[in-house]
Short mmCIF file of C-alpha atoms in Angstrom, two decimals:
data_model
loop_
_atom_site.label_atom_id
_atom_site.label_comp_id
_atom_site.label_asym_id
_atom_site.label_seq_id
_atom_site.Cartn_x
_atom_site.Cartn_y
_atom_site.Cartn_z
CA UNK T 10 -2.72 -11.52 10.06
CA UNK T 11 -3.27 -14.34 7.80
CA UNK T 12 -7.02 -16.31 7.83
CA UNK T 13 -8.73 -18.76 6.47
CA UNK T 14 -12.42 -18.92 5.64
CA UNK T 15 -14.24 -22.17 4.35
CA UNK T 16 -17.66 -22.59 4.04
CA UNK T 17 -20.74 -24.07 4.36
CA UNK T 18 -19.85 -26.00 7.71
CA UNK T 19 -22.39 -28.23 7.59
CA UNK T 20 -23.95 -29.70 3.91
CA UNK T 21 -26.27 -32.51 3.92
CA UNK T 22 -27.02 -33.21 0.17
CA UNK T 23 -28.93 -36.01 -1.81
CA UNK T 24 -26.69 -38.53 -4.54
CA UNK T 25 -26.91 -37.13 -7.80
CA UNK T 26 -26.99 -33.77 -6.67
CA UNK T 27 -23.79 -30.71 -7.55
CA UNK T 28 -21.58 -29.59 -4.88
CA UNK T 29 -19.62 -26.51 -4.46
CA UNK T 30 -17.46 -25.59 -1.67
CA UNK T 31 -15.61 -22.22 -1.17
CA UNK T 32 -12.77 -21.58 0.69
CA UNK T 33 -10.80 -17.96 0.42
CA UNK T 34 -7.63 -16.79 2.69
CA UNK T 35 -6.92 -13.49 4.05
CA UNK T 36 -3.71 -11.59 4.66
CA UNK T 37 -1.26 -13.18 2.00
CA UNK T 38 -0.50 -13.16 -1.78
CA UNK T 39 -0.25 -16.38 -4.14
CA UNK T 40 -0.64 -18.74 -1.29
CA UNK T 41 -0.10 -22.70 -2.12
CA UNK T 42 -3.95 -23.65 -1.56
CA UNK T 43 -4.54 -27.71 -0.60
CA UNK T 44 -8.45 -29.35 0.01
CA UNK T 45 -8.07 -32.30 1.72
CA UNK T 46 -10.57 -34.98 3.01
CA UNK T 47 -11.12 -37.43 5.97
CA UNK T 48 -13.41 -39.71 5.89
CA UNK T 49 -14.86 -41.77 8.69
CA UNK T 50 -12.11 -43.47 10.75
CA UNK T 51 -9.13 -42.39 8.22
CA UNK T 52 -6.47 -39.91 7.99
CA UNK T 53 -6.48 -37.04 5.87
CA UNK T 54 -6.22 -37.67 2.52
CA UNK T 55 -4.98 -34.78 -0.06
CA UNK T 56 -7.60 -34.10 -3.02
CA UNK T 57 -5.63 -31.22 -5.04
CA UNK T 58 -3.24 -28.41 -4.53
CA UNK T 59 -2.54 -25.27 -6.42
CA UNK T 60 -0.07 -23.15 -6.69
CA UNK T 61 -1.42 -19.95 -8.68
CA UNK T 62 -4.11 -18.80 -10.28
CA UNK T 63 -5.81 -21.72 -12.77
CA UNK T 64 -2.90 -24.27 -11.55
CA UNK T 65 -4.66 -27.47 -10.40
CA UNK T 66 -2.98 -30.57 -9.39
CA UNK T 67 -4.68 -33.70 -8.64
CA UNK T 68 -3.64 -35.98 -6.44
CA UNK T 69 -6.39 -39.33 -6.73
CA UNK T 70 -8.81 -39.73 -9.44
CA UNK T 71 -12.14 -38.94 -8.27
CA UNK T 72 -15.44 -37.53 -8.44
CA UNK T 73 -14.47 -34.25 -7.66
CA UNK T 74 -12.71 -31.08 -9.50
CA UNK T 75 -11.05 -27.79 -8.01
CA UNK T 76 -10.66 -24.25 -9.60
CA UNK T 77 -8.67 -21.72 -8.28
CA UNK T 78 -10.28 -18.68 -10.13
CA UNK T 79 -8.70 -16.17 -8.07
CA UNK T 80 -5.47 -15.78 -6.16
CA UNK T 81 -6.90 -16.52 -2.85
CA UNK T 82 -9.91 -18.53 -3.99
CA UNK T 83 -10.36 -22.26 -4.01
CA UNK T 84 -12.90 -24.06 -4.92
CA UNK T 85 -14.17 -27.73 -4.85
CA UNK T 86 -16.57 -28.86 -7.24
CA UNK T 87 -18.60 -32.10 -7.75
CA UNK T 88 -21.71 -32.15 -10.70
CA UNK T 89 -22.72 -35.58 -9.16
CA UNK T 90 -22.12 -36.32 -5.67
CA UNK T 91 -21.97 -40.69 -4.48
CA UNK T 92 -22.43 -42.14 -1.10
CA UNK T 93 -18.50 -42.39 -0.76
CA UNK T 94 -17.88 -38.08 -1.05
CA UNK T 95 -19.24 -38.34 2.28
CA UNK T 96 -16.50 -36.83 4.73
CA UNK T 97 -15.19 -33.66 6.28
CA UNK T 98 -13.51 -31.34 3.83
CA UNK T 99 -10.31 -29.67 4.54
CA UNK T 100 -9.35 -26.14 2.44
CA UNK T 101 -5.44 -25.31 4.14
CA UNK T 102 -2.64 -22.93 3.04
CA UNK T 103 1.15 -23.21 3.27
CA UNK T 104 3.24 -20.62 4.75
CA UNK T 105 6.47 -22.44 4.56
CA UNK T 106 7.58 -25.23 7.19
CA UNK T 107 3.28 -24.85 8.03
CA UNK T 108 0.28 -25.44 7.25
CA UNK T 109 -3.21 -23.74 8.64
CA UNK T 110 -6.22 -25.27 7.73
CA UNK T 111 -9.61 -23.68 7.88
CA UNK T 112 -12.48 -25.11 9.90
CA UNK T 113 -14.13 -27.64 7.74
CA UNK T 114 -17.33 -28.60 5.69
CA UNK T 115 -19.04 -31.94 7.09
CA UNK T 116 -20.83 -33.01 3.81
CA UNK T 117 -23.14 -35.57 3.90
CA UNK T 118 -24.28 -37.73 1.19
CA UNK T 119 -27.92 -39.10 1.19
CA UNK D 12 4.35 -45.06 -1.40
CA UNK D 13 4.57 -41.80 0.89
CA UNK D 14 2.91 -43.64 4.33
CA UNK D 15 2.61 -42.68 7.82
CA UNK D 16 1.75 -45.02 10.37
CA UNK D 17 0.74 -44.20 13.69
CA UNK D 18 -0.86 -46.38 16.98
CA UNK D 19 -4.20 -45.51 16.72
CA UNK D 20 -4.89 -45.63 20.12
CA UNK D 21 -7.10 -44.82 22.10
CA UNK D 22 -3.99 -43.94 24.85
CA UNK D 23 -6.48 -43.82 28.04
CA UNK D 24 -3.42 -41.77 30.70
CA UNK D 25 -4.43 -40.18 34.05
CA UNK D 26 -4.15 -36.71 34.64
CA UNK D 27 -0.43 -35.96 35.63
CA UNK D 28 1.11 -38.83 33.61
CA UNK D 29 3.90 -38.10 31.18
CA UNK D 30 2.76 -39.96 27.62
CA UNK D 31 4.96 -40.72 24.13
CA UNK D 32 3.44 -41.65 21.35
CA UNK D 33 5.80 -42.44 17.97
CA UNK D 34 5.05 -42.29 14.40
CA UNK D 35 7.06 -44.03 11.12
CA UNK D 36 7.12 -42.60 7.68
CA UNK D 37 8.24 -44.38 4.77
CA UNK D 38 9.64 -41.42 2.66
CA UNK D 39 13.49 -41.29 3.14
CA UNK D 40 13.45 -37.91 1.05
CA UNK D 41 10.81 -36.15 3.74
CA UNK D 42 11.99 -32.72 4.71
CA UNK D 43 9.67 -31.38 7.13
CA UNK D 44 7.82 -32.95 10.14
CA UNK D 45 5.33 -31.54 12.26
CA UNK D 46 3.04 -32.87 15.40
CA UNK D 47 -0.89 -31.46 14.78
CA UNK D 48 -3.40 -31.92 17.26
CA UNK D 49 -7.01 -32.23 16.13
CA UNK D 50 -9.97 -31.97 18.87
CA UNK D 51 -13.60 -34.22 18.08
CA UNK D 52 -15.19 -32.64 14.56
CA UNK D 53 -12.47 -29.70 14.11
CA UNK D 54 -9.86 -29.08 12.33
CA UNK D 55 -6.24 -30.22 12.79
CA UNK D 56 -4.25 -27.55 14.37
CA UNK D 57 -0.32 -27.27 14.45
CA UNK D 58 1.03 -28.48 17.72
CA UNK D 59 4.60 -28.10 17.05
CA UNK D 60 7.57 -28.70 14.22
CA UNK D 61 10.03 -31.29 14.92
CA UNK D 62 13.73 -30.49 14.10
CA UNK D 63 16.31 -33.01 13.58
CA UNK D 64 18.12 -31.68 16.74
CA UNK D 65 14.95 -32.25 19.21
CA UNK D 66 12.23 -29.64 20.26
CA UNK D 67 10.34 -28.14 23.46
CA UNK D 68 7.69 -26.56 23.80
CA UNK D 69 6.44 -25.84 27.40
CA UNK D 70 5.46 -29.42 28.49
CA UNK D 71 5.54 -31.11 24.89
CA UNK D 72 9.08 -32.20 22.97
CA UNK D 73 9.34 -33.94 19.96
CA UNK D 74 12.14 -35.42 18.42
CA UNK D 75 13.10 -37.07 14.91
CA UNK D 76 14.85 -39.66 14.43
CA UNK D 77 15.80 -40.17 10.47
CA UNK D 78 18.13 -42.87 10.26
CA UNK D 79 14.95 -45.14 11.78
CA UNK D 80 12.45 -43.08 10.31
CA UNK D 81 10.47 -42.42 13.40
CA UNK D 82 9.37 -39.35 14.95
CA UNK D 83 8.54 -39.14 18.97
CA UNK D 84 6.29 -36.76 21.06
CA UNK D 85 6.47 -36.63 24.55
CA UNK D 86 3.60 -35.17 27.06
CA UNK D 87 5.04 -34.36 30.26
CA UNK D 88 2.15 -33.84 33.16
CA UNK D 89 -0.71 -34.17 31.01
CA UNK D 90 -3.81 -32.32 31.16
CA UNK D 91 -7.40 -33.29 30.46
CA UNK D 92 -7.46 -30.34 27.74
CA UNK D 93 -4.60 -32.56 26.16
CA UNK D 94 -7.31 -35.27 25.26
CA UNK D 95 -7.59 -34.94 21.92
CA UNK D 96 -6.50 -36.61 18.46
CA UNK D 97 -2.29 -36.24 17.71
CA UNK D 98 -1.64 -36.10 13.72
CA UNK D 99 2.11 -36.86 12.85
CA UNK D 100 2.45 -35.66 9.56
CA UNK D 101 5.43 -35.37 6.61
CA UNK D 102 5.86 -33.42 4.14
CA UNK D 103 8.60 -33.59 1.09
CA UNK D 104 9.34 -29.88 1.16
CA UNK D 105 7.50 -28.71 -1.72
CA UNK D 106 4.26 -27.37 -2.87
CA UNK D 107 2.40 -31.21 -3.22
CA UNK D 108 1.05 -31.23 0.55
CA UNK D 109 1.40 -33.10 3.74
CA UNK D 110 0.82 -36.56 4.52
CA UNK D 111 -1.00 -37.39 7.81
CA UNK D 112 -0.75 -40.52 9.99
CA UNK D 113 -3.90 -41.69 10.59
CA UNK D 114 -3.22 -40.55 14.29
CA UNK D 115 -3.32 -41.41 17.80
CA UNK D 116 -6.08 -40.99 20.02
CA UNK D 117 -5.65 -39.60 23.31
CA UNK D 118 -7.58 -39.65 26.38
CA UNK D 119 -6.30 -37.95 29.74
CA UNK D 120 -8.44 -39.45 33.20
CA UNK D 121 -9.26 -37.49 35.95
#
């Protein structure tokens, strides 16, 4: 069966400082990968997709970056982190008609 | 645009009570919906798809309505395990993600 792994779940980290969060799936080939974020009292808001290996596509300008170095490997990146990356981070795949996220980083910004 | 609006909520229902809750989406060219459900600090799971022709699942049925633009979901003899966060979201039908409503906040009363 299909799974999705994301980590760290928790990250408390100062401004100023890198961030790198991993997220790798299980039990499928050349999924479409997605990070999203929601911030305090908002919806979900999609950072980037990819669909293949060193495909990123960006949906908002930002502070952040993705790579997708391997075929089930996603990564979001950050070499200075601001108040405002605060938020819980979403890595999901698409199988289809769904989508199956993975359980979340809560990053917080000091 | 591509928007979803939702009621925010909170929905405060007593156990046994049958509860709706619509969304609207702005995207005429939206392909795919789906109902997620998202408990406090975890990650949004998928309740159930919503087809043009009307859905049910157990005690839940959605239904879409395209020519307004809305989408329904219906809880039939609610449960306090029901209590939770509902996430109408849309998605074009290809790779560039899902948008999310903001979603509704539900809370069943013993």
């Amino acid at each position: 069966s299909q799974t999705i792994h994301q980590w760290p779940a928790t990250l408390v980290q100062p401004v100023g400082s890198p961030l790198s969060l991993e997220c790798t799936v299980e039990g499928t080939s050349n999924p479409n990968l997605y990070w999203y974020r929601q911030a305090a009292g908002r919806g979900l808001q999609l950072l980037f997709y990819s669909v293949g290996i060193g495909q990123i596509s960006s949906e908002v300008p930002q502070n952040l970056s993705a790579s997708r170095p391997q075929d089930r490997q996603f990564i979001l990146s950050s070499k200075k982190l601001l108040l405002s990356d605060s938020g819980f981070y979403l890595c999901a795949w698409s199988y289809g008609r769904g989508y199956t996220f993975g359980s979340g980083t809560r990053l917080t910004v000091v | 645009r591509k928007e979803v609006e939702q009621d925010p909520g909170p929905f405060n229902v007593p156990e046994g009570a049958t509860v709706a809750f619509n969304c609207t989406y702005s995207n005429s060219a939206s392909q795919s919906f789906f109902w997620y459900r998202q408990d406090c600090r975890k990650e949004p799971k998928l309740l159930m798809s919503v087809y043009s022709s009307g859905n049910e699942d157990g005690r839940f049925t959605a239904q879409l309505n395209r020519a307004s633009q809305y989408i329904s979901l219906l809880i039939r003899d609610s449960k306090l395990s029901d209590s939770a966060t509902y996430l109408c979201v849309v998605s074009g039908g290809g790779a560039d993600g899902l948008t999310f409503g903001k979603g509704t906040h539900l809370i069943i009363q013993p």
